[in-house]
Tab-separated table of C-alpha atoms in Angstrom:
chain	number	residue	atom	x	y	z
F	1	MET	CA	34.831	-4.376	-1.315
F	2	THR	CA	32.561	-6.277	-1.705
F	3	ALA	CA	29.417	-6.028	-3.882
F	4	ARG	CA	26.515	-6.117	-2.226
F	5	PRO	CA	23.480	-8.064	-3.633
F	6	GLN	CA	21.026	-7.000	-6.217
F	7	THR	CA	17.687	-7.909	-4.954
F	8	PRO	CA	15.074	-5.585	-5.521
F	9	HIS	CA	13.960	-3.480	-1.473
F	10	ALA	CA	10.490	-5.694	-2.393
F	11	ALA	CA	12.153	-8.435	-1.259
F	12	ASN	CA	12.868	-7.662	1.840
F	13	ARG	CA	11.371	-9.443	4.772
F	14	GLY	CA	11.025	-5.703	6.871
F	15	TYR	CA	9.907	-3.777	4.294
F	16	ARG	CA	7.421	-6.507	3.184
F	17	ALA	CA	5.992	-6.398	6.891
F	18	ALA	CA	6.019	-2.597	6.761
F	19	GLY	CA	3.781	-2.340	3.861
F	20	ALA	CA	1.212	-5.389	4.394
F	21	MET	CA	0.648	-2.954	8.243
F	22	LEU	CA	0.329	0.254	6.116
F	23	GLY	CA	-2.188	-1.991	3.444
F	24	LEU	CA	-3.977	-3.077	6.680
F	25	LEU	CA	-4.430	0.752	7.743
F	26	PHE	CA	-4.825	1.890	4.290
F	27	LEU	CA	-7.687	-1.111	3.941
F	28	ALA	CA	-9.005	-0.748	7.784
F	29	SER	CA	-9.432	3.514	6.784
F	30	GLY	CA	-11.132	3.120	3.481
F	31	LEU	CA	-13.619	0.503	5.399
F	32	TYR	CA	-14.158	3.597	8.856
F	33	VAL	CA	-14.568	5.962	6.428
F	34	ALA	CA	-17.066	4.046	3.217
F	35	LEU	CA	-19.613	2.988	6.890
F	36	THR	CA	-19.900	5.457	8.659
F	37	ALA	CA	-20.137	8.595	6.308
F	38	SER	CA	-22.621	10.370	4.620
F	39	ALA	CA	-23.674	9.378	1.637
F	40	ASP	CA	-21.189	11.807	0.114
F	41	TRP	CA	-20.475	11.340	-3.311
F	42	LEU	CA	-16.259	12.569	-1.979
F	43	ALA	CA	-16.213	10.635	0.826
F	44	LEU	CA	-17.977	6.763	-0.785
F	45	ALA	CA	-14.728	7.867	-3.910
F	46	THR	CA	-11.468	8.748	-0.607
F	47	ALA	CA	-13.107	5.583	0.827
F	48	ALA	CA	-13.199	3.251	-2.026
F	49	ALA	CA	-9.503	4.964	-3.316
F	50	LEU	CA	-8.006	4.199	0.300
F	51	ALA	CA	-9.662	0.242	0.121
F	52	ILE	CA	-7.844	0.057	-2.993
F	53	LEU	CA	-4.746	1.464	-1.824
F	54	GLY	CA	-5.068	-1.033	0.686
F	55	CYS	CA	-5.473	-4.101	-1.193
F	56	ASN	CA	-2.980	-3.407	-3.039
F	57	LEU	CA	-0.389	-3.011	-0.751
F	58	LEU	CA	-1.238	-6.144	0.495
F	59	TYR	CA	-1.284	-8.124	-1.930
F	60	ALA	CA	1.985	-6.869	-3.524
F	61	ALA	CA	3.324	-6.978	0.254
F	62	CYS	CA	2.527	-10.805	-0.118
F	63	MET	CA	3.691	-11.542	-3.227
F	64	GLY	CA	6.567	-9.422	-2.900
F	65	ARG	CA	6.211	-6.733	-5.672
F	66	THR	CA	6.762	-3.149	-6.107
F	67	SER	CA	2.843	-1.654	-4.868
F	68	TRP	CA	1.305	1.735	-6.957
F	69	LEU	CA	2.730	3.470	-4.477
F	70	GLY	CA	6.101	1.974	-4.604
F	71	LYS	CA	6.072	3.282	-8.390
F	72	LEU	CA	5.523	6.152	-7.908
F	73	GLY	CA	8.824	7.408	-7.401
F	74	PRO	CA	11.001	9.168	-4.177
F	75	LEU	CA	8.725	11.991	-2.822
F	76	PRO	CA	10.287	14.889	-1.328
């Protein structure tokens, strides 16, 4: 049998494209919530969290690294 290459999954082109699309979705959702929600602190905190996670996913996809959501491990 042949050995599989030991490249991390973050270097995979499809994984990076999916991460970038999810990052754009999170960033757009965060901006939408920030611009349309009332001045409630919970809504603004949620918008900030979505925008930060989206930016991190985009950065990780561009650099070929693992994002913060990817470091959470396998979830059930």
